[in-house]
Amino acid sequence: MTTNENSSLLEITDLATSVTERPDVKILKGINLSIKPGEVHALMGPNGSGKSTLALTIAGSPTYTVDRGNVSYKDEDITHMAADQRARNGIFLSFQYPTAIPGVTLVNLIREAIKARTGEDVSAREFIAQLRETLGRLKMSEDFARRYVNDGFSGGEKKRAEILQLGMLRPELAILDETDSGLDIDALRTVAEGVTTLRDPNMGILLITHYERILNYIEPDFVHILVGGNIVASGDFDLAKRIEGEGYDPLLRELNISEEEALI
Amino acid sequence: MTATQSTSPAWLTEYRALAQQTLDEKALPTSTDRPWKYTDVSALDIYSLKQLETEDQAIRIVSCPEDLVVRGLIDSAHDPELEQKIQANLGHLIPADEDYLLAANSAEWTNGFFINPKQGVQYTEPLSIEIDLSKRSATIFPRILIVAEANSELDIIISSTSIEEEALVIAALELQVNNSARLAITFANNWGFNTKEFTTLRAELADNASLNISTICIGGAIVKHRYDIHLNGKGADSRVKGVAVGDKTQHFDFMTVQEHNAPNSSSDVEIKTALAGESRAVYYGITRVSEEAKGSQANQENRNMLLAPKAKADSDPVLEILTNDVSRCGHGATVGPVDAEGMFYLMSRGLNKRAALRILVGGFLSPIVDYLKDAKLADTVRATVNDKLQNASLD
Ligand SMILES: Nc1ncnc2c1ncn2[C@@H]1O[C@H](COP(=O)(O)OP(=O)(O)OP(=O)(O)O)[C@@H](O)[C@H]1O
Ligand SMILES: [Mg+2]
C-alpha cells in the first residue's frame, strides 16, 4: 500500500482509554494526534500523565481498553486490530520497560519477527549480513545479539536491544517510549544516529521523552505536552526547550490547569 | 515361560518366582499410595495385550561404542566372568516383592540388557538403544542392569516410538555407579498416542560418582517415570532434567527421590512441562538429606506452563533435611498460565499468537533441551516440540 503524501500515517481521534482489568481507572481522556509520513512528533509530559498508555494503546496492548474515539493507521481503522497484525502492518513500539524472554535469543526473535512481517523466511546468509550491518551501525556486538532477549540486561542494554529490533524490522511508524532514558551519552548519540539513518520519507516517529537532549539529534517537527490524559499544548521544538528550562508548572499555570486536573 | 528362562541360574529363578508370587497376591497401586495419587492405574490390565516372545523384537541397539559390554541378562548370568556381578546387582535395588508393576517387570522380562562400562574407560560415542513398537500393539517389559565400573564414562540414549494403537511398557532399570564413574542417560520418548509407559529407575552412586538423567516426554497416553537415586558415596552428584509437552488428554507423571546419604553429595532436579488441551502433569519429588550428608547441596525445581484453560498440573516437591550442615538446598514449584507480558511483547513484533507461544515455550524449555549433550537430538526435540505446538489445542 502506498501512502498519499497528504494523508496521515497515524490519525488518533478523541481517544479515551481505561485499564481493561479495572474499568474505573480512566487514563487517556480524549486524545487527538495526527502524524504524517516523515514527521517526528515528540511527546512529553509528567510522570503518570499517560504517555506509555498512549504508546501501548497504539501498539494494541490488551492491558488497555478503548472507551471512545479511534486510532487509524494508513487510512485503516485499527482501534480493535490485534497487536500482531498492527506490527505486521508496520507499527513498532520500543518499550519503556521491555519484557525479558528467557531462553530466546535476540537473533532468534528478530528472525521470527522478520518472517512474520514478510511472510517468508529470509536466507540465513542474507539475515546475518543484514544483522551485522545493523549491529555495526549501532555499535553493538554479535555476542550481544546472541543473548536472551532482555534477560539480565541492564537498563541501557534493554533500550539498545529495542533499537536493534527497530533497525532490523524497519517499521513505518516507530514509537520510542523513553528509549533515551537509561542510555549513556555515547549510546544516546549512537542510538539517535541509528534512528536518523533509518528515517525515510515514509517513516513517522512518535518520540516519548523527558529530556531535550535526544531531540537535538532527532529534531521534532511537533512537540506535544500530555498532562492528566489530555494533550494540553502542542508546538515546535521551542516548546520542548521551554519545558527543559522551566518544567511543567509555568505552562500549566498559563493554561489555567489546576494541579488536580493534572493528576490522573 | 520361554526356553531361556528355564535355563536361568537358580538364584534368578527364585527371584522371578517371588516376583510371580507378588503378582498373584498383590493388586495394582491405588490413589491412596502417595506415588500414585494423581495417576490412576487401578483398572490397568497388564495382560490385555499380546506379549512379545522376546523383548529383542522391540528393543534394538542402534549403535554401540567399541569395547563396551552390552549383553542379554540371562546370557551374562551364564558367563562365569560376569555371573557374580549380575547376581550381586540384579534385584538389589528392585526387590521382587515390592510392588505390582515392578514385580510384573521382574517376572515377565525375557532377555534384558546388561551394560558394563569398563573401569577407567571413557566411551566417546554414546550407546544408542531404540525401543520400537511402531509395528505392533503389545506389552513389553524392558529390564536393564548397568554396572558402571570405577572411572568409566558413558552416555546412553534410549529413544522410544510406538504405533497409535494401544501399547504398554513396564520398564525397570537398576544402576550401580561406582567410584568416580560418570553415567548419563537420556530418555527421548515419542510414543504413539495410546501408549502407556511406567518406568522405574533406581541408582546407587558411590564416591564422586555422577549420574545425569535427561528425559524428554512428548508422546504417550500415560507416561510415568520414577527415579530413585541413592547418593551413597561422598561427593556423589546426580542431575535429573525432564521435559514434557502435553496435548489432548495426555498424562505425564514424574517422581524423583534423592537420598543423600554421604557428605558433600549434590542433587539437582529440574522438571518443566508445557501443557495444551486437557493434558496433565504430575510431579512428586522427595529430596532427603540425612544426618551423614554434611555439606550437601540439593535443588528441586518443577515449573509447569499451562497453555490451555483445561490443562492441569500438580506439583509437590518435598525437602527433608536432617543435618544442620547443608551448603545449599532449595526447591520451587510453579503452575501457571503463559506470561501475558511476554506474549504481548512477542506479538508486538508481529508474531501471531501461536508463533509467540511456540517461542515462549521453546525458551522456557531451552535450559533443559540445550543441556542435552547430543546436539542432533536437541535439534530433533526442538523441531518435534515446535510441530506439536503448531497443532496443539490452546482452548
Ligand atoms: N495496568 C494498569 N493498572 C492500573 N493503573 C495503570 C495501569 N497502567 C497505567 N496505569 C496508571 O495510568 C497512569 C498513566 O500511566 P503511564 O504509564 O501511561 O504514564 P507515563 O506518562 O508513561 O509515565 P512515566 O513518565 O512515568 O513513564 C499512571 O497513573 C499509572 O499508574
Ligand atoms: Mg511511561
Tab-separated table of C-alpha atoms and ligand atoms in Angstrom, chain A residues 19-20 22 25-28 45-54 56 63-64 96-97 177-178 208 210 226 264, ligand 1:
chain	number	residue	atom	x	y	z
A	19	VAL	CA	-7.413	-0.207	32.246
A	20	THR	CA	-9.061	-3.405	30.963
A	22	ARG	CA	-10.056	-2.023	36.172
A	25	VAL	CA	-9.237	3.607	36.002
A	26	LYS	CA	-9.552	6.040	33.104
A	27	ILE	CA	-6.237	7.174	31.680
A	28	LEU	CA	-6.496	8.872	28.311
A	45	GLY	CA	4.604	15.074	29.997
A	46	PRO	CA	4.969	14.492	33.711
A	47	ASN	CA	5.223	11.004	35.185
A	48	GLY	CA	1.924	9.176	35.081
A	49	SER	CA	0.359	11.511	32.531
A	50	GLY	CA	-0.473	8.657	30.141
A	51	LYS	CA	2.397	8.650	27.615
A	52	SER	CA	3.118	4.925	27.821
A	53	THR	CA	-0.592	4.172	27.848
A	54	LEU	CA	-0.919	6.012	24.554
A	56	LEU	CA	0.809	0.788	24.234
A	63	THR	CA	-3.990	-4.107	29.004
A	64	TYR	CA	-5.962	-1.057	27.875
A	96	GLN	CA	9.806	1.809	28.099
A	97	TYR	CA	10.088	-1.417	30.076
A	177	ASP	CA	8.885	5.239	24.638
A	178	GLU	CA	11.681	6.828	26.668
A	208	ILE	CA	8.278	9.983	24.049
A	210	HIS	CA	11.506	13.597	29.392
A	226	LEU	CA	0.405	15.333	27.722
A	264	ILE	CA	-4.873	11.298	36.669
C	1	LIG	N1	-2.293	-1.574	34.173
C	1	LIG	C1	-2.548	-0.504	34.947
C	1	LIG	N2	-3.279	-0.640	36.076
C	1	LIG	C2	-3.535	0.441	36.858
C	1	LIG	N3	-3.100	1.675	36.585
C	1	LIG	C3	-2.364	1.866	35.484
C	1	LIG	C4	-2.058	0.787	34.605
C	1	LIG	N4	-1.323	1.273	33.592
C	1	LIG	C5	-1.173	2.594	33.831
C	1	LIG	N5	-1.798	2.963	34.950
C	1	LIG	C6	-1.825	4.301	35.514
C	1	LIG	O1	-2.113	5.212	34.489
C	1	LIG	C7	-1.333	6.387	34.594
C	1	LIG	C8	-0.545	6.624	33.340
C	1	LIG	O2	0.477	5.664	33.248
C	1	LIG	P1	1.557	5.706	32.091
C	1	LIG	O3	2.430	4.533	32.260
C	1	LIG	O4	0.874	5.840	30.790
C	1	LIG	O5	2.345	7.047	32.447
C	1	LIG	P2	3.586	7.725	31.723
C	1	LIG	O6	3.142	9.044	31.267
C	1	LIG	O7	4.167	6.831	30.727
C	1	LIG	O8	4.597	7.931	32.950
C	1	LIG	P3	6.198	7.847	33.028
C	1	LIG	O9	6.714	9.149	32.575
C	1	LIG	O10	6.472	7.658	34.477
C	1	LIG	O11	6.636	6.708	32.192
C	1	LIG	C9	-0.485	6.203	35.835
C	1	LIG	O12	-1.119	6.831	36.912
C	1	LIG	C10	-0.466	4.724	36.034
C	1	LIG	O13	-0.311	4.386	37.380
